[in-house]
């Protein structure tokens, strides 16, 4: 029954879009579907609801845009022909007609029908200060929108939050009124939380400028990208269902970066424990830390392991891909430290279907196997057992090449 109702709504929208029925007729037909058949309507947030809502949003936007464009054209004709204000009034009424049609569609579609209304954008800004000596807890969440976090070295202990809202409503005033409840912000001397509500109300982009203090940062979005730059923390936990995650010059005891559909960019990320995962997307960048796990199900991985004499004595980088090539490139600093015997290397590459390669000067072959499509090769520094500092790299892929080389 739910599929039938959704399909009938699509047919009504299509007939209205093609001009086969009038707006009034479309509204009456949609209202009729809200009778007994509404019991089988798709639940809010279901795939059918989201799909139909997007169609309503696109169609409603086209109605308003076309009406506004028509009004502008009429006004240009009026201005050039100097035929008086009455035709101009007609142009204004034509624009109102478009908005009225969108409004009627919104009412007929009920809960998610507001997607057919015009979108209004506005920005809110706020600021606060963290207490001296505190490690603030910062939590940013938006179901539909981007999140940006970066540090201002000159900010003292003051943070600044910018919220860019996009709300669909009949008028800008109504949009601003509704938008007041779109994002809730809780602040204090030891923390900051900004959370946007359901995407059916509107969308919100969050941009936070942090002072140069150590924080506990959590960021999450369902549909949107996340970028975190220059942040120092005890924990940096960033998650997106659909969107790219970009971490740059981030240093923390624990870093988590997860996305279901999107790429991961990790540049200059240092963590005692690093966990970076993508279900569908490439992973690139440079990382350093004691325990590092990086993986993707569908996509390639290209990483450069960082090494500092004052960093973790023993580093382990575990990289895995299901469908895609994996490549680890040792920077010159790592290769040179190994050649000076300041660092011991253990390097292993394996694949079920593909090729393997380990080519790093100063390392020697330990094992190499190849059978039934599976290949594995392992190299080590001759002085590995006596090394006070070590780097273990293990790259694996099911389908694709696996290689470890150096600059």
mmCIF file of C-alpha atoms in Angstrom:
data_model
loop_
_atom_site.group_PDB
_atom_site.id
_atom_site.type_symbol
_atom_site.label_atom_id
_atom_site.label_comp_id
_atom_site.label_asym_id
_atom_site.label_seq_id
_atom_site.Cartn_x
_atom_site.Cartn_y
_atom_site.Cartn_z
ATOM 1 C CA UNK A 1 0.000 0.000 0.000
ATOM 2 C CA UNK A 2 2.830 2.400 0.864
ATOM 3 C CA UNK A 3 4.457 1.860 -2.534
ATOM 4 C CA UNK A 4 1.129 2.516 -4.273
ATOM 5 C CA UNK A 5 0.619 5.805 -2.418
ATOM 6 C CA UNK A 6 4.159 6.979 -3.172
ATOM 7 C CA UNK A 7 3.761 6.082 -6.844
ATOM 8 C CA UNK A 8 0.434 7.916 -7.093
ATOM 9 C CA UNK A 9 2.007 11.029 -5.582
ATOM 10 C CA UNK A 10 4.804 10.846 -8.127
ATOM 11 C CA UNK A 11 2.279 10.569 -10.953
ATOM 12 C CA UNK A 12 0.366 13.597 -9.659
ATOM 13 C CA UNK A 13 3.557 15.666 -9.464
ATOM 14 C CA UNK A 14 4.569 14.588 -12.943
ATOM 15 C CA UNK A 15 1.178 15.507 -14.425
ATOM 16 C CA UNK A 16 1.352 18.906 -12.723
ATOM 17 C CA UNK A 17 4.895 19.443 -13.972
ATOM 18 C CA UNK A 18 3.857 18.570 -17.538
ATOM 19 C CA UNK A 19 0.826 20.877 -17.356
ATOM 20 C CA UNK A 20 -1.722 18.084 -17.706
ATOM 21 C CA UNK A 21 -3.548 19.183 -14.554
ATOM 22 C CA UNK A 22 -3.902 22.527 -12.793
ATOM 23 C CA UNK A 23 -2.358 23.317 -9.394
ATOM 24 C CA UNK A 24 -5.815 23.226 -7.792
ATOM 25 C CA UNK A 25 -6.490 19.799 -9.265
ATOM 26 C CA UNK A 26 -3.105 18.549 -8.057
ATOM 27 C CA UNK A 27 -3.770 19.802 -4.541
ATOM 28 C CA UNK A 28 -7.163 18.100 -4.425
ATOM 29 C CA UNK A 29 -5.693 14.817 -5.654
ATOM 30 C CA UNK A 30 -2.884 14.973 -3.081
ATOM 31 C CA UNK A 31 -5.357 15.749 -0.313
ATOM 32 C CA UNK A 32 -7.394 12.719 -1.340
ATOM 33 C CA UNK A 33 -4.321 10.545 -0.851
ATOM 34 C CA UNK A 34 -4.105 11.725 2.760
ATOM 35 C CA UNK A 35 -7.386 9.996 3.539
ATOM 36 C CA UNK A 36 -7.605 6.288 4.345
ATOM 37 C CA UNK A 37 -4.606 5.579 2.127
ATOM 38 C CA UNK A 38 -2.414 7.700 4.367
ATOM 39 C CA UNK A 39 -2.258 4.796 6.817
ATOM 40 C CA UNK A 40 0.108 3.124 4.391
ATOM 41 C CA UNK A 41 2.223 6.194 3.778
ATOM 42 C CA UNK A 42 5.970 5.802 4.133
ATOM 43 C CA UNK A 43 7.424 6.485 7.546
ATOM 44 C CA UNK A 44 9.372 9.754 7.966
ATOM 45 C CA UNK A 45 13.009 9.209 7.142
ATOM 46 C CA UNK A 46 12.376 6.077 5.067
ATOM 47 C CA UNK A 47 14.000 5.714 1.670
ATOM 48 C CA UNK A 48 10.668 6.279 -0.115
ATOM 49 C CA UNK A 49 9.952 9.389 1.928
ATOM 50 C CA UNK A 50 13.386 10.864 1.291
ATOM 51 C CA UNK A 51 13.160 10.084 -2.431
ATOM 52 C CA UNK A 52 9.725 11.630 -2.765
ATOM 53 C CA UNK A 53 10.732 14.582 -0.606
ATOM 54 C CA UNK A 54 13.695 15.320 -2.845
ATOM 55 C CA UNK A 55 11.429 15.243 -5.887
ATOM 56 C CA UNK A 56 9.022 17.638 -4.180
ATOM 57 C CA UNK A 57 11.915 19.906 -3.255
ATOM 58 C CA UNK A 58 13.287 19.970 -6.788
ATOM 59 C CA UNK A 59 9.871 20.549 -8.341
ATOM 60 C CA UNK A 60 8.895 23.216 -5.834
ATOM 61 C CA UNK A 61 12.172 25.018 -6.437
ATOM 62 C CA UNK A 62 11.612 24.935 -10.193
ATOM 63 C CA UNK A 63 8.106 26.359 -9.782
ATOM 64 C CA UNK A 64 9.360 29.297 -7.730
ATOM 65 C CA UNK A 65 12.396 29.902 -9.939
ATOM 66 C CA UNK A 66 10.364 29.838 -13.140
ATOM 67 C CA UNK A 67 7.788 32.215 -11.679
ATOM 68 C CA UNK A 68 10.478 34.632 -10.523
ATOM 69 C CA UNK A 69 12.232 34.428 -13.889
ATOM 70 C CA UNK A 70 8.944 35.091 -15.707
ATOM 71 C CA UNK A 71 8.270 38.084 -13.473
ATOM 72 C CA UNK A 72 11.729 39.495 -14.164
ATOM 73 C CA UNK A 73 11.232 39.133 -17.902
ATOM 74 C CA UNK A 74 7.884 40.934 -17.754
ATOM 75 C CA UNK A 75 9.451 43.716 -15.706
ATOM 76 C CA UNK A 76 12.227 44.144 -18.280
ATOM 77 C CA UNK A 77 9.615 44.410 -21.024
ATOM 78 C CA UNK A 78 7.724 46.967 -18.949
ATOM 79 C CA UNK A 79 10.861 49.019 -18.409
ATOM 80 C CA UNK A 80 11.824 49.003 -22.070
ATOM 81 C CA UNK A 81 8.324 49.637 -23.420
ATOM 82 C CA UNK A 82 7.321 52.187 -20.750
ATOM 83 C CA UNK A 83 3.774 50.841 -20.630
ATOM 84 C CA UNK A 84 3.074 51.818 -17.050
ATOM 85 C CA UNK A 85 2.854 50.283 -13.622
ATOM 86 C CA UNK A 86 -0.164 48.042 -14.198
ATOM 87 C CA UNK A 87 1.826 45.471 -16.196
ATOM 88 C CA UNK A 88 4.449 45.577 -13.488
ATOM 89 C CA UNK A 89 1.776 44.656 -11.001
ATOM 90 C CA UNK A 90 0.948 41.668 -13.206
ATOM 91 C CA UNK A 91 4.585 40.591 -13.040
ATOM 92 C CA UNK A 92 4.537 40.714 -9.241
ATOM 93 C CA UNK A 93 1.325 38.696 -9.169
ATOM 94 C CA UNK A 94 2.879 36.063 -11.481
ATOM 95 C CA UNK A 95 5.775 35.634 -9.044
ATOM 96 C CA UNK A 96 3.265 35.278 -6.220
ATOM 97 C CA UNK A 97 1.446 32.590 -8.228
ATOM 98 C CA UNK A 98 4.622 30.504 -8.348
ATOM 99 C CA UNK A 99 5.099 30.806 -4.622
ATOM 100 C CA UNK A 100 1.432 29.989 -4.028
ATOM 101 C CA UNK A 101 1.745 26.807 -6.080
ATOM 102 C CA UNK A 102 4.780 25.758 -4.040
ATOM 103 C CA UNK A 103 2.902 26.570 -0.845
ATOM 104 C CA UNK A 104 -0.094 24.462 -1.888
ATOM 105 C CA UNK A 105 2.144 21.539 -2.772
ATOM 106 C CA UNK A 106 3.833 21.861 0.613
ATOM 107 C CA UNK A 107 0.512 21.730 2.434
ATOM 108 C CA UNK A 108 -0.652 18.734 0.414
ATOM 109 C CA UNK A 109 2.513 16.782 1.172
ATOM 110 C CA UNK A 110 2.179 17.303 4.904
ATOM 111 C CA UNK A 111 5.249 16.612 7.015
ATOM 112 C CA UNK A 112 7.895 16.688 4.298
ATOM 113 C CA UNK A 113 6.002 19.000 1.972
ATOM 114 C CA UNK A 114 7.948 22.040 3.200
ATOM 115 C CA UNK A 115 10.668 20.886 0.812
ATOM 116 C CA UNK A 116 8.632 22.482 -1.975
ATOM 117 C CA UNK A 117 8.861 25.923 -0.344
ATOM 118 C CA UNK A 118 11.539 28.509 -1.208
ATOM 119 C CA UNK A 119 14.861 28.245 0.631
ATOM 120 C CA UNK A 120 16.105 31.124 2.780
ATOM 121 C CA UNK A 121 19.674 31.402 4.051
ATOM 122 C CA UNK A 122 20.958 33.345 7.026
ATOM 123 C CA UNK A 123 23.908 33.254 9.417
ATOM 124 C CA UNK A 124 24.215 33.302 13.199
ATOM 125 C CA UNK A 125 27.459 34.014 15.032
ATOM 126 C CA UNK A 126 28.378 33.550 18.673
ATOM 127 C CA UNK A 127 31.475 33.439 20.856
ATOM 128 C CA UNK A 128 32.570 32.319 24.295
ATOM 129 C CA UNK A 129 35.594 31.593 26.425
ATOM 130 C CA UNK A 130 36.987 28.399 27.947
ATOM 131 C CA UNK A 131 38.250 28.417 31.509
ATOM 132 C CA UNK A 132 41.958 28.536 32.226
ATOM 133 C CA UNK A 133 43.412 25.039 32.662
ATOM 134 C CA UNK A 134 40.323 23.243 31.360
ATOM 135 C CA UNK A 135 40.311 20.571 28.645
ATOM 136 C CA UNK A 136 37.012 21.514 26.990
ATOM 137 C CA UNK A 137 34.600 18.946 25.580
ATOM 138 C CA UNK A 138 33.490 20.126 22.108
ATOM 139 C CA UNK A 139 30.693 18.328 20.263
ATOM 140 C CA UNK A 140 29.420 19.440 16.840
ATOM 141 C CA UNK A 141 26.648 17.586 14.995
ATOM 142 C CA UNK A 142 24.541 18.316 11.922
ATOM 143 C CA UNK A 143 22.536 15.724 9.973
ATOM 144 C CA UNK A 144 22.681 17.733 6.760
ATOM 145 C CA UNK A 145 25.564 20.148 6.345
ATOM 146 C CA UNK A 146 29.306 20.634 6.507
ATOM 147 C CA UNK A 147 31.476 21.067 9.591
ATOM 148 C CA UNK A 148 34.718 23.070 9.691
ATOM 149 C CA UNK A 149 37.017 23.318 12.722
ATOM 150 C CA UNK A 150 40.339 25.107 12.876
ATOM 151 C CA UNK A 151 42.552 26.828 15.444
ATOM 152 C CA UNK A 152 43.439 30.509 15.717
ATOM 153 C CA UNK A 153 46.809 30.837 17.530
ATOM 154 C CA UNK A 154 45.935 34.439 18.480
ATOM 155 C CA UNK A 155 42.535 33.633 20.031
ATOM 156 C CA UNK A 156 43.681 33.325 23.643
ATOM 157 C CA UNK A 157 40.925 31.149 25.161
ATOM 158 C CA UNK A 158 38.055 32.516 23.042
ATOM 159 C CA UNK A 159 36.113 30.375 20.582
ATOM 160 C CA UNK A 160 33.930 31.627 17.710
ATOM 161 C CA UNK A 161 31.069 29.639 16.164
ATOM 162 C CA UNK A 162 29.396 30.484 12.848
ATOM 163 C CA UNK A 163 26.151 28.719 11.944
ATOM 164 C CA UNK A 164 24.957 29.014 8.353
ATOM 165 C CA UNK A 165 21.314 27.952 8.134
ATOM 166 C CA UNK A 166 19.188 27.144 5.110
ATOM 167 C CA UNK A 167 15.476 26.868 5.899
ATOM 168 C CA UNK A 168 12.515 26.349 3.584
ATOM 169 C CA UNK A 169 9.521 28.485 4.492
ATOM 170 C CA UNK A 170 6.916 30.799 2.977
ATOM 171 C CA UNK A 171 8.729 34.005 3.916
ATOM 172 C CA UNK A 172 12.176 35.016 5.174
ATOM 173 C CA UNK A 173 10.609 36.015 8.492
ATOM 174 C CA UNK A 174 8.990 32.603 8.909
ATOM 175 C CA UNK A 175 12.259 30.907 7.940
ATOM 176 C CA UNK A 176 14.208 32.870 10.552
ATOM 177 C CA UNK A 177 11.593 32.061 13.180
ATOM 178 C CA UNK A 178 11.740 28.347 12.417
ATOM 179 C CA UNK A 179 15.513 28.486 12.117
ATOM 180 C CA UNK A 180 15.805 29.566 15.740
ATOM 181 C CA UNK A 181 15.050 25.963 16.675
ATOM 182 C CA UNK A 182 17.187 24.370 13.970
ATOM 183 C CA UNK A 183 20.437 24.440 15.971
ATOM 184 C CA UNK A 184 20.729 24.175 19.743
ATOM 185 C CA UNK A 185 23.901 25.464 21.385
ATOM 186 C CA UNK A 186 25.053 24.721 24.925
ATOM 187 C CA UNK A 187 28.146 26.508 26.150
ATOM 188 C CA UNK A 188 30.139 26.863 29.319
ATOM 189 C CA UNK A 189 33.681 27.312 30.651
ATOM 190 C CA UNK A 190 34.498 23.621 30.087
ATOM 191 C CA UNK A 191 32.563 22.756 26.965
ATOM 192 C CA UNK A 192 30.610 23.620 23.826
ATOM 193 C CA UNK A 193 27.876 21.644 22.079
ATOM 194 C CA UNK A 194 26.163 22.653 18.826
ATOM 195 C CA UNK A 195 23.603 20.244 17.412
ATOM 196 C CA UNK A 196 21.311 20.695 14.402
ATOM 197 C CA UNK A 197 17.923 19.021 14.194
ATOM 198 C CA UNK A 198 16.440 16.815 11.461
ATOM 199 C CA UNK A 199 17.220 17.721 7.837
ATOM 200 C CA UNK A 200 13.482 17.918 7.027
ATOM 201 C CA UNK A 201 13.423 21.270 8.872
ATOM 202 C CA UNK A 202 16.473 22.637 7.105
ATOM 203 C CA UNK A 203 20.228 22.316 6.869
ATOM 204 C CA UNK A 204 23.027 23.875 8.890
ATOM 205 C CA UNK A 205 26.751 24.319 8.239
ATOM 206 C CA UNK A 206 28.907 24.714 11.345
ATOM 207 C CA UNK A 207 32.256 26.501 11.439
ATOM 208 C CA UNK A 208 34.180 26.656 14.699
ATOM 209 C CA UNK A 209 37.368 28.585 15.400
ATOM 210 C CA UNK A 210 39.113 27.206 18.480
ATOM 211 C CA UNK A 211 41.706 28.849 20.703
ATOM 212 C CA UNK A 212 45.127 27.117 20.923
ATOM 213 C CA UNK A 213 44.112 24.794 23.771
ATOM 214 C CA UNK A 214 43.873 21.026 24.145
ATOM 215 C CA UNK A 215 40.294 19.830 23.594
ATOM 216 C CA UNK A 216 38.197 16.681 23.378
ATOM 217 C CA UNK A 217 36.567 17.028 19.971
ATOM 218 C CA UNK A 218 33.660 15.057 18.527
ATOM 219 C CA UNK A 219 32.184 15.854 15.104
ATOM 220 C CA UNK A 220 29.413 14.023 13.272
ATOM 221 C CA UNK A 221 27.325 14.616 10.169
ATOM 222 C CA UNK A 222 25.061 12.364 8.120
ATOM 223 C CA UNK A 223 25.302 14.180 4.805
ATOM 224 C CA UNK A 224 28.221 16.540 4.476
ATOM 225 C CA UNK A 225 31.980 16.863 4.612
ATOM 226 C CA UNK A 226 34.143 17.525 7.669
ATOM 227 C CA UNK A 227 37.452 19.422 7.819
ATOM 228 C CA UNK A 228 39.546 19.719 10.989
ATOM 229 C CA UNK A 229 42.824 21.653 10.856
ATOM 230 C CA UNK A 230 45.480 22.520 13.397
ATOM 231 C CA UNK A 231 43.662 21.005 16.386
ATOM 232 C CA UNK A 232 45.410 19.565 19.411
ATOM 233 C CA UNK A 233 43.365 17.218 21.571
ATOM 234 C CA UNK A 234 43.166 14.298 23.917
ATOM 235 C CA UNK A 235 40.597 12.780 21.529
ATOM 236 C CA UNK A 236 39.562 13.815 18.020
ATOM 237 C CA UNK A 237 36.605 11.728 16.807
ATOM 238 C CA UNK A 238 35.164 12.616 13.377
ATOM 239 C CA UNK A 239 32.402 10.679 11.603
ATOM 240 C CA UNK A 240 30.313 11.166 8.455
ATOM 241 C CA UNK A 241 27.825 8.861 6.757
ATOM 242 C CA UNK A 242 28.135 10.532 3.371
ATOM 243 C CA UNK A 243 30.971 12.959 2.930
ATOM 244 C CA UNK A 244 34.712 13.515 2.791
ATOM 245 C CA UNK A 245 36.751 13.804 5.991
ATOM 246 C CA UNK A 246 39.823 16.021 5.886
ATOM 247 C CA UNK A 247 42.186 16.120 8.888
ATOM 248 C CA UNK A 248 45.256 18.324 8.652
ATOM 249 C CA UNK A 249 47.969 18.968 11.261
ATOM 250 C CA UNK A 250 45.946 17.246 13.966
ATOM 251 C CA UNK A 251 47.671 15.894 17.053
ATOM 252 C CA UNK A 252 45.920 13.866 19.758
ATOM 253 C CA UNK A 253 46.247 10.856 21.979
ATOM 254 C CA UNK A 254 43.466 9.174 19.996
ATOM 255 C CA UNK A 255 42.160 10.036 16.528
ATOM 256 C CA UNK A 256 39.137 8.369 14.916
ATOM 257 C CA UNK A 257 38.007 9.206 11.371
ATOM 258 C CA UNK A 258 35.173 7.204 9.813
ATOM 259 C CA UNK A 259 33.029 7.733 6.738
ATOM 260 C CA UNK A 260 30.704 5.332 4.952
ATOM 261 C CA UNK A 261 30.758 7.045 1.565
ATOM 262 C CA UNK A 262 33.585 9.471 1.061
ATOM 263 C CA UNK A 263 37.338 9.854 0.932
ATOM 264 C CA UNK A 264 39.688 10.311 3.870
ATOM 265 C CA UNK A 265 42.501 12.868 3.694
ATOM 266 C CA UNK A 266 44.926 12.675 6.614
ATOM 267 C CA UNK A 267 47.809 15.152 6.350
ATOM 268 C CA UNK A 268 50.227 15.487 9.239
ATOM 269 C CA UNK A 269 48.043 13.515 11.659
ATOM 270 C CA UNK A 270 49.877 12.397 14.803
ATOM 271 C CA UNK A 271 48.198 10.124 17.344
ATOM 272 C CA UNK A 272 49.109 7.481 19.895
ATOM 273 C CA UNK A 273 46.174 5.520 18.491
ATOM 274 C CA UNK A 274 44.768 6.204 15.019
ATOM 275 C CA UNK A 275 41.720 4.534 13.484
ATOM 276 C CA UNK A 276 40.716 5.664 9.997
ATOM 277 C CA UNK A 277 38.084 3.796 7.976
ATOM 278 C CA UNK A 278 36.082 4.379 4.804
ATOM 279 C CA UNK A 279 33.575 1.965 3.321
ATOM 280 C CA UNK A 280 33.638 3.561 -0.117
ATOM 281 C CA UNK A 281 36.422 6.009 -0.796
ATOM 282 C CA UNK A 282 40.156 6.530 -1.142
ATOM 283 C CA UNK A 283 42.483 7.215 1.791
ATOM 284 C CA UNK A 284 45.525 9.466 1.359
ATOM 285 C CA UNK A 285 47.936 11.444 3.513
ATOM 286 C CA UNK A 286 50.719 11.227 6.083
ATOM 287 C CA UNK A 287 50.283 9.768 9.570
ATOM 288 C CA UNK A 288 52.380 8.986 12.616
ATOM 289 C CA UNK A 289 51.747 7.239 15.920
ATOM 290 C CA UNK A 290 52.157 4.133 18.023
ATOM 291 C CA UNK A 291 49.166 2.140 16.720
ATOM 292 C CA UNK A 292 47.689 3.106 13.349
ATOM 293 C CA UNK A 293 44.928 1.216 11.542
ATOM 294 C CA UNK A 294 43.759 2.487 8.160
ATOM 295 C CA UNK A 295 41.292 0.683 5.910
ATOM 296 C CA UNK A 296 38.818 1.039 3.055
ATOM 297 C CA UNK A 297 36.455 -1.475 1.521
ATOM 298 C CA UNK A 298 36.330 0.042 -1.949
ATOM 299 C CA UNK A 299 39.100 2.439 -2.855
ATOM 300 C CA UNK A 300 42.845 2.901 -2.939
ATOM 301 C CA UNK A 301 45.168 3.825 -0.067
ATOM 302 C CA UNK A 302 48.321 5.950 -0.361
ATOM 303 C CA UNK A 303 50.100 6.848 2.881
ATOM 304 C CA UNK A 304 53.399 8.203 4.139
ATOM 305 C CA UNK A 305 54.308 7.201 7.715
ATOM 306 C CA UNK A 306 55.754 10.055 9.758
ATOM 307 C CA UNK A 307 58.644 9.560 12.140
ATOM 308 C CA UNK A 308 60.124 11.851 14.771
ATOM 309 C CA UNK A 309 63.041 11.004 17.106
ATOM 310 C CA UNK A 310 60.943 12.285 20.014
ATOM 311 C CA UNK A 311 57.848 10.375 18.893
ATOM 312 C CA UNK A 312 56.664 6.880 19.823
ATOM 313 C CA UNK A 313 59.544 4.433 20.174
ATOM 314 C CA UNK A 314 57.646 1.706 18.379
ATOM 315 C CA UNK A 315 55.224 2.487 15.578
ATOM 316 C CA UNK A 316 52.885 0.080 13.827
ATOM 317 C CA UNK A 317 51.007 0.961 10.626
ATOM 318 C CA UNK A 318 48.366 -1.542 9.516
ATOM 319 C CA UNK A 319 46.763 -0.724 6.147
ATOM 320 C CA UNK A 320 44.044 -2.786 4.484
ATOM 321 C CA UNK A 321 41.805 -2.538 1.413
ATOM 322 C CA UNK A 322 39.234 -4.989 0.082
ATOM 323 C CA UNK A 323 39.034 -3.726 -3.492
ATOM 324 C CA UNK A 324 41.829 -1.346 -4.387
ATOM 325 C CA UNK A 325 45.561 -0.890 -4.378
ATOM 326 C CA UNK A 326 47.561 -0.079 -1.251
ATOM 327 C CA UNK A 327 50.749 1.947 -1.382
ATOM 328 C CA UNK A 328 52.971 3.053 1.507
ATOM 329 C CA UNK A 329 55.836 5.425 0.743
ATOM 330 C CA UNK A 330 58.532 5.873 3.399
ATOM 331 C CA UNK A 331 59.672 9.534 3.532
ATOM 332 C CA UNK A 332 63.378 10.333 3.240
ATOM 333 C CA UNK A 333 63.597 10.983 7.014
ATOM 334 C CA UNK A 334 62.472 7.413 7.728
ATOM 335 C CA UNK A 335 64.826 5.842 5.180
ATOM 336 C CA UNK A 336 67.788 7.884 6.400
ATOM 337 C CA UNK A 337 67.100 7.021 10.070
ATOM 338 C CA UNK A 338 67.023 3.346 9.123
ATOM 339 C CA UNK A 339 70.294 3.664 7.203
ATOM 340 C CA UNK A 340 71.898 5.267 10.303
ATOM 341 C CA UNK A 341 70.537 2.328 12.352
ATOM 342 C CA UNK A 342 68.495 4.708 14.493
ATOM 343 C CA UNK A 343 65.340 2.947 13.312
ATOM 344 C CA UNK A 344 64.558 -0.665 12.568
ATOM 345 C CA UNK A 345 62.089 -1.493 9.769
ATOM 346 C CA UNK A 346 59.726 -4.457 9.391
ATOM 347 C CA UNK A 347 57.828 -4.304 6.089
ATOM 348 C CA UNK A 348 55.256 -6.791 4.800
ATOM 349 C CA UNK A 349 52.949 -6.617 1.761
ATOM 350 C CA UNK A 350 50.319 -9.192 0.728
ATOM 351 C CA UNK A 351 47.445 -9.570 -1.722
ATOM 352 C CA UNK A 352 45.013 -12.299 -2.733
ATOM 353 C CA UNK A 353 44.696 -11.125 -6.336
ATOM 354 C CA UNK A 354 47.364 -8.742 -7.554
ATOM 355 C CA UNK A 355 51.052 -7.956 -7.192
ATOM 356 C CA UNK A 356 53.306 -7.186 -4.227
ATOM 357 C CA UNK A 357 56.396 -5.012 -3.978
ATOM 358 C CA UNK A 358 58.807 -4.024 -1.202
ATOM 359 C CA UNK A 359 61.739 -1.889 -2.324
ATOM 360 C CA UNK A 360 63.452 0.030 0.473
ATOM 361 C CA UNK A 361 67.245 0.464 0.501
ATOM 362 C CA UNK A 362 68.987 -1.140 3.452
ATOM 363 C CA UNK A 363 66.339 -3.827 4.054
ATOM 364 C CA UNK A 364 66.707 -7.518 3.247
ATOM 365 C CA UNK A 365 64.215 -10.122 2.054
ATOM 366 C CA UNK A 366 62.936 -12.383 4.844
ATOM 367 C CA UNK A 367 60.114 -14.368 3.227
ATOM 368 C CA UNK A 368 58.315 -14.483 -0.108
ATOM 369 C CA UNK A 369 55.383 -16.713 -1.039
ATOM 370 C CA UNK A 370 53.192 -17.024 -4.121
ATOM 371 C CA UNK A 371 50.444 -19.614 -4.543
ATOM 372 C CA UNK A 372 46.971 -19.719 -6.068
ATOM 373 C CA UNK A 373 47.018 -15.987 -6.785
ATOM 374 C CA UNK A 374 48.044 -15.030 -3.255
ATOM 375 C CA UNK A 375 51.368 -13.238 -2.849
ATOM 376 C CA UNK A 376 53.250 -12.074 0.217
ATOM 377 C CA UNK A 377 56.672 -10.541 0.676
ATOM 378 C CA UNK A 378 58.467 -9.394 3.858
ATOM 379 C CA UNK A 379 61.612 -7.296 4.302
ATOM 380 C CA UNK A 380 63.440 -6.210 7.460
ATOM 381 C CA UNK A 381 66.354 -4.084 8.559
ATOM 382 C CA UNK A 382 69.332 -6.329 9.470
ATOM 383 C CA UNK A 383 69.588 -4.510 12.804
ATOM 384 C CA UNK A 384 65.836 -4.769 13.662
ATOM 385 C CA UNK A 385 66.289 -7.004 16.735
ATOM 386 C CA UNK A 386 68.741 -4.563 18.331
ATOM 387 C CA UNK A 387 66.813 -1.376 17.447
ATOM 388 C CA UNK A 388 65.493 0.780 20.295
ATOM 389 C CA UNK A 389 63.058 2.399 17.846
ATOM 390 C CA UNK A 390 61.059 0.490 15.234
ATOM 391 C CA UNK A 391 58.508 0.950 12.474
ATOM 392 C CA UNK A 392 56.329 -2.010 11.446
ATOM 393 C CA UNK A 393 54.329 -1.625 8.239
ATOM 394 C CA UNK A 394 51.804 -4.251 7.136
ATOM 395 C CA UNK A 395 49.799 -3.605 3.948
ATOM 396 C CA UNK A 396 47.105 -6.005 2.727
ATOM 397 C CA UNK A 397 44.554 -6.034 -0.044
ATOM 398 C CA UNK A 398 42.204 -8.675 -1.386
ATOM 399 C CA UNK A 399 42.012 -7.383 -4.956
ATOM 400 C CA UNK A 400 44.763 -5.014 -6.049
ATOM 401 C CA UNK A 401 48.472 -4.323 -5.697
ATOM 402 C CA UNK A 402 50.285 -3.903 -2.391
ATOM 403 C CA UNK A 403 53.578 -2.019 -2.271
ATOM 404 C CA UNK A 404 56.037 -0.415 0.157
ATOM 405 C CA UNK A 405 58.663 1.885 -1.326
ATOM 406 C CA UNK A 406 60.719 4.888 -0.235
ATOM 407 C CA UNK A 407 61.386 8.390 -1.501
#
